[in-house]
mmCIF file of C-alpha atoms and ligand atoms in Angstrom:
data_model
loop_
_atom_site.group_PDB
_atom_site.id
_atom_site.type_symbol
_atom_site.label_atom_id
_atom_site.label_comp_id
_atom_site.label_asym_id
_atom_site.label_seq_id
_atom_site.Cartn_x
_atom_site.Cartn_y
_atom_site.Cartn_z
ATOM 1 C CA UNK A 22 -62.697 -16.592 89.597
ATOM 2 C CA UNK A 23 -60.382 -14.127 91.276
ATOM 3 C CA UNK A 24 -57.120 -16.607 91.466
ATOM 4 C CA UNK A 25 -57.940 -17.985 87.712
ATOM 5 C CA UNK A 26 -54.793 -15.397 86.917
ATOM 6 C CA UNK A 27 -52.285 -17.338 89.270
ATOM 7 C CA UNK A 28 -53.807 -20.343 89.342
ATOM 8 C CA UNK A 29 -52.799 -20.148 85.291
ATOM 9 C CA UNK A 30 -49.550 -19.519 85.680
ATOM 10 C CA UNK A 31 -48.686 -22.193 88.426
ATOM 11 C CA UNK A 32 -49.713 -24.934 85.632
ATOM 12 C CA UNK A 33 -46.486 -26.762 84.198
ATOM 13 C CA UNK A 34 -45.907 -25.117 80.996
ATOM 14 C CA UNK A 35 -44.509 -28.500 79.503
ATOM 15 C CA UNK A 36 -45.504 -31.848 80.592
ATOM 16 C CA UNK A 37 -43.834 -35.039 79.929
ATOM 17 C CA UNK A 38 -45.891 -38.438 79.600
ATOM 18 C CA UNK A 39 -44.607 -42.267 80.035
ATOM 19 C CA UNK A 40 -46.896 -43.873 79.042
ATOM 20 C CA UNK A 41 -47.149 -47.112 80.417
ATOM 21 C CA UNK A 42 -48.452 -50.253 81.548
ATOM 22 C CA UNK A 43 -50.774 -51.136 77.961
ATOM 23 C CA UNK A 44 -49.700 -54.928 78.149
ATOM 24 C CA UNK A 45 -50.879 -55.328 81.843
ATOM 25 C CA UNK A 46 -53.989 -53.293 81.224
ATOM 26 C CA UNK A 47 -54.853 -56.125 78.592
ATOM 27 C CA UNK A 48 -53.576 -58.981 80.696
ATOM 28 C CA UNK A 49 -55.833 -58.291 83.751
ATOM 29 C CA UNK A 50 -59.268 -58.596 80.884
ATOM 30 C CA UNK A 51 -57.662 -61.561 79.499
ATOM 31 C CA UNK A 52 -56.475 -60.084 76.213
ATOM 32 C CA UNK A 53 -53.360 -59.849 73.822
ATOM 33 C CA UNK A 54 -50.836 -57.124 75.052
ATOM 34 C CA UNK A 55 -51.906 -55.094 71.419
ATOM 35 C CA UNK A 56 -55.634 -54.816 72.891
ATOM 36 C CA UNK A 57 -54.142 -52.545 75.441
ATOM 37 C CA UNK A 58 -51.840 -50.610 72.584
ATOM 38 C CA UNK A 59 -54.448 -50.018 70.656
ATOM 39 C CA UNK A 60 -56.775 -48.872 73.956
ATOM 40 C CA UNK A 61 -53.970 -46.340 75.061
ATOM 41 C CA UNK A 62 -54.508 -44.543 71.795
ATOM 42 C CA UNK A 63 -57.492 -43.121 73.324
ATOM 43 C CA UNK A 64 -56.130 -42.059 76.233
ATOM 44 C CA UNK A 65 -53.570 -40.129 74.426
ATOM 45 C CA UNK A 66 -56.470 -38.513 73.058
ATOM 46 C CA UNK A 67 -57.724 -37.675 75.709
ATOM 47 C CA UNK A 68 -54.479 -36.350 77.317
ATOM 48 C CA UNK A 69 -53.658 -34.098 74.766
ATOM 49 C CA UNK A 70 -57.552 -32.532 74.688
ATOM 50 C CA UNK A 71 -57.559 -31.867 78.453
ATOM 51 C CA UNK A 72 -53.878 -30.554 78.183
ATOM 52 C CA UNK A 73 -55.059 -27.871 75.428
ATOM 53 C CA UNK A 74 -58.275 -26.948 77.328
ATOM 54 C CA UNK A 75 -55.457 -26.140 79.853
ATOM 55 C CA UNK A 76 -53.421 -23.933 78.275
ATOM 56 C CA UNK A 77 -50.399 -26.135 78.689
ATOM 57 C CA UNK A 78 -48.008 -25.307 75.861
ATOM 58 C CA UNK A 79 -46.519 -28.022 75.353
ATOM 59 C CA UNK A 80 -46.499 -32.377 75.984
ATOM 60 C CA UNK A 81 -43.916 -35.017 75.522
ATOM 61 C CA UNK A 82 -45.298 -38.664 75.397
ATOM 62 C CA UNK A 83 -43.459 -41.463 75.460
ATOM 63 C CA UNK A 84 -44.643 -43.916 72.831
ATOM 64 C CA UNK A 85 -41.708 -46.381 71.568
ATOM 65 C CA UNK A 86 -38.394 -46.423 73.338
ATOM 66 C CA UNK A 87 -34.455 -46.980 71.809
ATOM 67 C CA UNK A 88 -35.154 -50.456 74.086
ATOM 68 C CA UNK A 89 -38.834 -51.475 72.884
ATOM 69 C CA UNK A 90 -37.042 -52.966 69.280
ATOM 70 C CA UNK A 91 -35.948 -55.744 71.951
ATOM 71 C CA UNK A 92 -39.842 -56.774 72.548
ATOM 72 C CA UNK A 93 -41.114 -59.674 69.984
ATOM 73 C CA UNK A 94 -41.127 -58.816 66.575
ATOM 74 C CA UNK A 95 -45.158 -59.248 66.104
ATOM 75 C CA UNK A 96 -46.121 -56.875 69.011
ATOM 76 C CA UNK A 97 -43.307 -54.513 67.624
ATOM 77 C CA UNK A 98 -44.533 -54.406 64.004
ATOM 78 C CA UNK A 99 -48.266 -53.755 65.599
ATOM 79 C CA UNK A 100 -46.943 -50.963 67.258
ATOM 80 C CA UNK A 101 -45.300 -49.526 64.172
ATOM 81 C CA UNK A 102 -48.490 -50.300 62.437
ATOM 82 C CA UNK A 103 -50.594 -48.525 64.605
ATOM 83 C CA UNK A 104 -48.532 -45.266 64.859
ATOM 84 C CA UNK A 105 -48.500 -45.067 60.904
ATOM 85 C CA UNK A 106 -52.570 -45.486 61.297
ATOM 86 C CA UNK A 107 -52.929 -43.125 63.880
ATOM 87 C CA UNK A 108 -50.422 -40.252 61.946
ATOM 88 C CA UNK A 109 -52.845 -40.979 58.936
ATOM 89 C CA UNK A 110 -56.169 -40.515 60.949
ATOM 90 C CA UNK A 111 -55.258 -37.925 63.284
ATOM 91 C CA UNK A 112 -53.229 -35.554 61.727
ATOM 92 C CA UNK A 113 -56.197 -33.133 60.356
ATOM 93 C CA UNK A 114 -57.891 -33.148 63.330
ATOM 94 C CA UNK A 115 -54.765 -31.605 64.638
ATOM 95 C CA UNK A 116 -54.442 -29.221 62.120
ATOM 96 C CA UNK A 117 -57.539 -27.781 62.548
ATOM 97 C CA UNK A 118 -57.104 -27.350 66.270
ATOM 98 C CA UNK A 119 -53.996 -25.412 66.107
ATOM 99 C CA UNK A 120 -52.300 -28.111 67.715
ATOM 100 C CA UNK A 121 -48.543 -28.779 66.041
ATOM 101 C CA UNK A 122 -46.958 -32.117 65.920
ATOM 102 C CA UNK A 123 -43.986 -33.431 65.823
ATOM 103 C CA UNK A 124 -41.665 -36.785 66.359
ATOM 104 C CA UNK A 125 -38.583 -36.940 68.290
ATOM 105 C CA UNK A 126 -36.186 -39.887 68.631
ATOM 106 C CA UNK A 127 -33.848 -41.624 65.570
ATOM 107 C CA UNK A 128 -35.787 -41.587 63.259
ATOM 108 C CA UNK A 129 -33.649 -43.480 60.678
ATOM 109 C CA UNK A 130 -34.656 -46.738 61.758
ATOM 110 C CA UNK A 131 -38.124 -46.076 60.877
ATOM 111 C CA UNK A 132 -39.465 -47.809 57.389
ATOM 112 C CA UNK A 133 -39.923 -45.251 54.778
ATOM 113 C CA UNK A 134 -43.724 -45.168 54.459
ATOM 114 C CA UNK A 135 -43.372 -44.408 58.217
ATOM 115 C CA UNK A 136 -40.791 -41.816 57.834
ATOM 116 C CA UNK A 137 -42.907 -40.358 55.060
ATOM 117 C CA UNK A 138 -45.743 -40.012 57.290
ATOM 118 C CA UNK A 139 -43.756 -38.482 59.928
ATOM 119 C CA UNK A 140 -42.538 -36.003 57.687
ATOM 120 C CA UNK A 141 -46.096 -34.769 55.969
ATOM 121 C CA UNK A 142 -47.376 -34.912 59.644
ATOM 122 C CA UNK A 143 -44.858 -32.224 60.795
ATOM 123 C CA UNK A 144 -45.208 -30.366 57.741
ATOM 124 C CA UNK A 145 -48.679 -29.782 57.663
ATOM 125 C CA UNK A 146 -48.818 -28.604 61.420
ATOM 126 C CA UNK A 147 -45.740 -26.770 61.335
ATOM 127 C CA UNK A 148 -46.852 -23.211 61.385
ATOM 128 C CA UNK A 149 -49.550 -23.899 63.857
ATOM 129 C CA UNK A 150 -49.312 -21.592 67.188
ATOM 130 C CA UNK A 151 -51.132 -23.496 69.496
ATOM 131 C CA UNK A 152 -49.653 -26.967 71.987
ATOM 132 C CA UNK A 153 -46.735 -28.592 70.776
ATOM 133 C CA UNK A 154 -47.303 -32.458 70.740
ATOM 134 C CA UNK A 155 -43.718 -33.708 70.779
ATOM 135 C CA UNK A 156 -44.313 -37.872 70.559
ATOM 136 C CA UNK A 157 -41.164 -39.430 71.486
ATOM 137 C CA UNK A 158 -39.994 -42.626 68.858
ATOM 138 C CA UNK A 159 -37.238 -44.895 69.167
ATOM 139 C CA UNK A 160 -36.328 -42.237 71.843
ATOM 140 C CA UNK A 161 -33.000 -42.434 74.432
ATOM 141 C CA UNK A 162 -32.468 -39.713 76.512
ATOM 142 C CA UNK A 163 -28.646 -41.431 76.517
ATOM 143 C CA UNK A 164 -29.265 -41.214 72.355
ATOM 144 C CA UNK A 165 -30.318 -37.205 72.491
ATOM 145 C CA UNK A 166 -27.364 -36.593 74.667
ATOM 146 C CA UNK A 167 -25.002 -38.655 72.113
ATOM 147 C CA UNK A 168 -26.311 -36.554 69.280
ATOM 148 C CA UNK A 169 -26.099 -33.666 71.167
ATOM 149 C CA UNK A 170 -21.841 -34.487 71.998
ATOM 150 C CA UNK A 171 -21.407 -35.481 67.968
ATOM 151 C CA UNK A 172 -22.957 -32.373 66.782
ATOM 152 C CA UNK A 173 -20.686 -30.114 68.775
ATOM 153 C CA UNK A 174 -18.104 -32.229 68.708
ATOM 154 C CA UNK A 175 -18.400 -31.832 64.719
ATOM 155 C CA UNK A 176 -18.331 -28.110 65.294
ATOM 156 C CA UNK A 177 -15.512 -28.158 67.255
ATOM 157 C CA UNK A 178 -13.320 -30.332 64.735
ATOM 158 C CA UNK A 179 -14.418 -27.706 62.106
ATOM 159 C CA UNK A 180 -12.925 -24.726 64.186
ATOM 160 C CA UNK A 181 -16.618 -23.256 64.618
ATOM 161 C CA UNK A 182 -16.435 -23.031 68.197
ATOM 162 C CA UNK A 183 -13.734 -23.555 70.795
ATOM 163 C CA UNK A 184 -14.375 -26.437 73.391
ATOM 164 C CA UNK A 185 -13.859 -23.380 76.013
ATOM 165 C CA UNK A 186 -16.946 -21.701 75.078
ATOM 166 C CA UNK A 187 -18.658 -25.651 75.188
ATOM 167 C CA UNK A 188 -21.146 -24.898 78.239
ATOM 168 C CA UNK A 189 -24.759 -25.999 79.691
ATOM 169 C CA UNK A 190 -26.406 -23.726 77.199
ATOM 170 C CA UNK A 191 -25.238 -24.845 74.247
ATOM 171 C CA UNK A 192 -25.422 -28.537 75.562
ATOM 172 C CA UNK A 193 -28.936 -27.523 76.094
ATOM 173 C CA UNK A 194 -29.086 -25.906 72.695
ATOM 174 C CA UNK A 195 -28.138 -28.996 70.641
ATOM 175 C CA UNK A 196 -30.324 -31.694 72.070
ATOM 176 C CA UNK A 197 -34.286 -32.376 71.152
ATOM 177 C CA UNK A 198 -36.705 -30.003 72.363
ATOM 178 C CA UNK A 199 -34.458 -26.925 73.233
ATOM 179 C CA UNK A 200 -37.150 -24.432 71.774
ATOM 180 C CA UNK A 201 -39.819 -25.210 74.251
ATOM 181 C CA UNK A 202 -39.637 -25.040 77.959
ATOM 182 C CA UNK A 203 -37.610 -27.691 80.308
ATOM 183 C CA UNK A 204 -40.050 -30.476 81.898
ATOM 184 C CA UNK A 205 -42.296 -29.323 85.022
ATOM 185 C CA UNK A 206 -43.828 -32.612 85.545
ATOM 186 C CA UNK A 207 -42.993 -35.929 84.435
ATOM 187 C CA UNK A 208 -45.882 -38.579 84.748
ATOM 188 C CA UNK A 209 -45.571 -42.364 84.599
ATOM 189 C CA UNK A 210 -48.718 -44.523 84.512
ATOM 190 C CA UNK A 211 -48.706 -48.234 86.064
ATOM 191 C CA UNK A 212 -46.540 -47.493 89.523
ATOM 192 C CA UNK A 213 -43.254 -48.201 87.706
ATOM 193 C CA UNK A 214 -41.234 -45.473 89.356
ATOM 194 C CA UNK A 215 -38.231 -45.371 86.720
ATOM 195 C CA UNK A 216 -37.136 -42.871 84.356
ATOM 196 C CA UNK A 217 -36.335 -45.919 81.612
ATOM 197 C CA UNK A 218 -34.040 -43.593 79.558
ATOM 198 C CA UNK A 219 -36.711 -41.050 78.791
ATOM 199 C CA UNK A 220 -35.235 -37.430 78.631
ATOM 200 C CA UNK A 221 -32.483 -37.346 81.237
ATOM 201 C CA UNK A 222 -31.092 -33.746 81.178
ATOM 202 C CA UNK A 223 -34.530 -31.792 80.396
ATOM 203 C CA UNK A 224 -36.192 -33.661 83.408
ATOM 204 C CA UNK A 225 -33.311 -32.353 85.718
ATOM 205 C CA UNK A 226 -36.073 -30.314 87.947
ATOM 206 C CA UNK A 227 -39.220 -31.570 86.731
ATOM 207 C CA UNK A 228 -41.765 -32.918 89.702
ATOM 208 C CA UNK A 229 -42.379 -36.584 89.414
ATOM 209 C CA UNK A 230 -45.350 -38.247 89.606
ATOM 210 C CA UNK A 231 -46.238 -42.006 89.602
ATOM 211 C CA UNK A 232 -49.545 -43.214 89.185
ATOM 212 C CA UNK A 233 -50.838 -46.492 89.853
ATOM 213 C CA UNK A 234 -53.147 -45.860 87.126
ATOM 214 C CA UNK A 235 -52.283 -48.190 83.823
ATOM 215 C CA UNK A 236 -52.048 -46.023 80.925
ATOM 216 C CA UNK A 237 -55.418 -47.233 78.906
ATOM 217 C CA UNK A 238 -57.360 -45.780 81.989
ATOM 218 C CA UNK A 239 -55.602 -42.652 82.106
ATOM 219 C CA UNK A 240 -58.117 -39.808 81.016
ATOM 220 C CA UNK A 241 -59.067 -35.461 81.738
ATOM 221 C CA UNK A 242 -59.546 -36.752 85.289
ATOM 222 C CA UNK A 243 -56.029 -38.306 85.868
ATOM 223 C CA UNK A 244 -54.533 -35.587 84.384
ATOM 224 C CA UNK A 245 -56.428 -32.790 86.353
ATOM 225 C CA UNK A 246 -55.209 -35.020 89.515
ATOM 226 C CA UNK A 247 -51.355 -34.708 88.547
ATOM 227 C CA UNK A 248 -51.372 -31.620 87.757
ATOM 228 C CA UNK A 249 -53.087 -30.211 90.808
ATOM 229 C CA UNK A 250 -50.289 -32.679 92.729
ATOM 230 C CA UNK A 251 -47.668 -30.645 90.774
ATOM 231 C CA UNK A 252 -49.580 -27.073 91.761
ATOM 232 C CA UNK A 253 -49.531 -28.153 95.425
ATOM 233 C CA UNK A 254 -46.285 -29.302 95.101
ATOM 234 C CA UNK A 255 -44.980 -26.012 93.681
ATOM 235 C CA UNK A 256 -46.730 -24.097 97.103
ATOM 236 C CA UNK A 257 -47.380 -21.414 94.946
ATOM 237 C CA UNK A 258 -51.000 -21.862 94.848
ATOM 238 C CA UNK A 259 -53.193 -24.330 96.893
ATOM 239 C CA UNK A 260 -55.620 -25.229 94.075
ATOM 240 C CA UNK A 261 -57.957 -27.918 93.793
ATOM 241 C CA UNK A 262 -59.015 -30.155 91.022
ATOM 242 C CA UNK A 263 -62.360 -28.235 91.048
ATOM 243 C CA UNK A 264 -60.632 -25.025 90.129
ATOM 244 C CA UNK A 265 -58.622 -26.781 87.890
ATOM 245 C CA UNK A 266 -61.752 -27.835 85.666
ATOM 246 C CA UNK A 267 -63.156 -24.285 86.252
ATOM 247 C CA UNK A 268 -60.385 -22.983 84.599
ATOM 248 C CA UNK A 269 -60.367 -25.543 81.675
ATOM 249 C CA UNK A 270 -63.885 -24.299 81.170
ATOM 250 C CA UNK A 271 -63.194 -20.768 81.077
ATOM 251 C CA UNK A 272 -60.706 -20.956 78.336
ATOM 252 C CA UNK A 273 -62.627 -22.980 76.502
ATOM 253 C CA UNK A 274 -65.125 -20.591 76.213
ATOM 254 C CA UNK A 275 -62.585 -17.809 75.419
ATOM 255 C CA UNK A 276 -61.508 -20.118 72.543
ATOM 256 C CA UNK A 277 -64.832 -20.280 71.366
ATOM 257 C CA UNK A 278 -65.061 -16.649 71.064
ATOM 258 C CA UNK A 279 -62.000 -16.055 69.785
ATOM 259 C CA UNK A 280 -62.656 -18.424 66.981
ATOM 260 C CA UNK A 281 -66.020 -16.683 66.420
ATOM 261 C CA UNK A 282 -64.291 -13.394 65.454
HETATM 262 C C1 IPE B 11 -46.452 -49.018 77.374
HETATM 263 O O1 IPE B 11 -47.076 -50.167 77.849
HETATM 264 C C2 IPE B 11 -46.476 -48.925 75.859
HETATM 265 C C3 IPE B 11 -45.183 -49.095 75.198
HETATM 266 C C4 IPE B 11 -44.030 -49.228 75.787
HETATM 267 C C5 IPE B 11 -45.196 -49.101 73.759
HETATM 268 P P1 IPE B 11 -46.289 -51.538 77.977
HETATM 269 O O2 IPE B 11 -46.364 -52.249 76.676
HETATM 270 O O3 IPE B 11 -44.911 -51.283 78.489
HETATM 271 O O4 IPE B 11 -47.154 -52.308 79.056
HETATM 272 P P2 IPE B 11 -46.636 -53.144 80.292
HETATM 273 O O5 IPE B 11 -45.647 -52.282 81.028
HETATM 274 O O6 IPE B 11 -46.004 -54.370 79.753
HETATM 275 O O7 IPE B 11 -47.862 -53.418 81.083
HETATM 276 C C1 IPE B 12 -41.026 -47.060 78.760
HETATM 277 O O1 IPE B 12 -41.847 -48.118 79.097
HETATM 278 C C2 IPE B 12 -41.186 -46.688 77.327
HETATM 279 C C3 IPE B 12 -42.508 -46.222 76.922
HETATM 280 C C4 IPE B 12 -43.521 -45.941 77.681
HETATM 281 C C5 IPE B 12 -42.652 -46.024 75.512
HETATM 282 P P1 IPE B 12 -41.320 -49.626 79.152
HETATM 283 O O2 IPE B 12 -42.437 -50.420 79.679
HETATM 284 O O3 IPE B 12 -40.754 -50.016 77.859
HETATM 285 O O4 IPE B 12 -40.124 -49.496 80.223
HETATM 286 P P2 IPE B 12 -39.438 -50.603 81.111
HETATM 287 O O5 IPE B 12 -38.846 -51.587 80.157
HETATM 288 O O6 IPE B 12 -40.493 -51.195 81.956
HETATM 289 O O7 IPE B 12 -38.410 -49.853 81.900
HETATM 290 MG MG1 MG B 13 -44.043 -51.240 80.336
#
């Protein structure tokens, strides 16, 4: 494909997922709201296969807001029950595919097996080159901007820098996720068109796109869909989801090679 070259580097580089719309997903068959937790763990899956076969480098997903502690305590304990399960049956299969993982948000109010877990999780795919999974836990965009202000603040009050030389790069510098590009595209599943205190200053350019889709549904061909919205979007490239896959395919057989070697 002569445009496969472009057409590469038009993709976001760092997509951002929230993932929503699990309880309604379960409602509409007549099931418990944890029916459609447990469902969306296949479509994150699926997500983060079809973003690798990509290329993207790197996706954020939503999974358990600084808000979601005010849901009922039983669907709240599934949900840290499940994530623990997941962490545990997952993690390898990460591993192996060069993938790297890791948890953003506060974690201190996290129980210790889970914080355990956490930690082995990033550990073990910490030198990996490959996509960065960032999974986003008792995450506030309003919280990574407070820790962001107390850190430098800290610095300040210990003479280490002067509040003159306090700018958007080091703002930038202290919150989650400064190593890896800003958001292109931000998806939310379900046609709730709110941020809901996900990542507020990385997502100050990033393409929205709402989906009516809820997030248990959401699979390789939802996410070929957004992203050739975002391509269009950018007018860089007028691609179509057909190239898209044609591209997937191609480096997936370059990744096949290159693991031959
Ligand atoms: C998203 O689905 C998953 C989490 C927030 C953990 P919801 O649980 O918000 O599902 P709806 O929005 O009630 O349908
Ligand atoms: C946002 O979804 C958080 C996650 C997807 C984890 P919610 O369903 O909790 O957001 P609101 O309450 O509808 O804004
Ligand atoms: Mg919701």
């Amino acid at each position: 494909m002569q445009n496969s070259q472009a057409l590469a580097e038009s993709l976001p580089k760092h997509i951002a997922v929230i993932m929503d719309g699990n309880g309604r997903w379960a409602k509409s068959q007549g099931k418990p709201r944890v029916f459609g937790h447990k469902h969306g763990v296949q479509a994150v899956r699926k997500t983060i296969r079809s973003a690798a076969k990509m290329g993207i480098q790197a996706v954020t997903l939503f999974a358990f807001s600084s808000e979601n502690w005010r849901r009922p305590e039983e669907e709240v304990g599934l949900l840290m029950e499940l994530f623990i399960s997941v962490l545990s049956s997952e993690v390898k299969k990460l591993y192996k595919n060069n993938l790297r993982l890791r948890i953003i948000g506060d974690k201190s109010r996290f129980s210790e097996r889970l914080q355990r877990k956490i930690e082995e999780a990033e550990k073990l795919t910490a030198t990996n080159s490959g996509m960065v999974i960032n999974i986003a836990a008792n995450y506030g965009g309003k919280w990574d901007i407070t820790q962001a202000v107390k850190s430098i603040s800290h610095k300040v009050a210990q003479g280490e820098i002067s509040v003159d030389s306090i700018d958007e790069d080091l703002i930038t510098s202290e919150l989650t996720m400064s190593d890896i590009p800003e958001v292109d595209l931000l998806i939310r599943t379900s046609g709730e068109c709110r941020i809901s205190n996900f990542m507020l200053w990385q997502l100050a350019y990033a393409e929205m796109y709402f989906t009516p889709v809820f997030w248990p549904d959401f699979g390789e061909d939802s996410l070929i869909e957004a992203v050739t919205w975002f391509v269009e979007r950018e007018r860089r490239f007028g691609a179509t989801g057909e190239q898209i896959k044609e591209l997937m395919e191609q480096r997936a057989s370059m990744n096949k090679k290159d693991s031959s070697v």
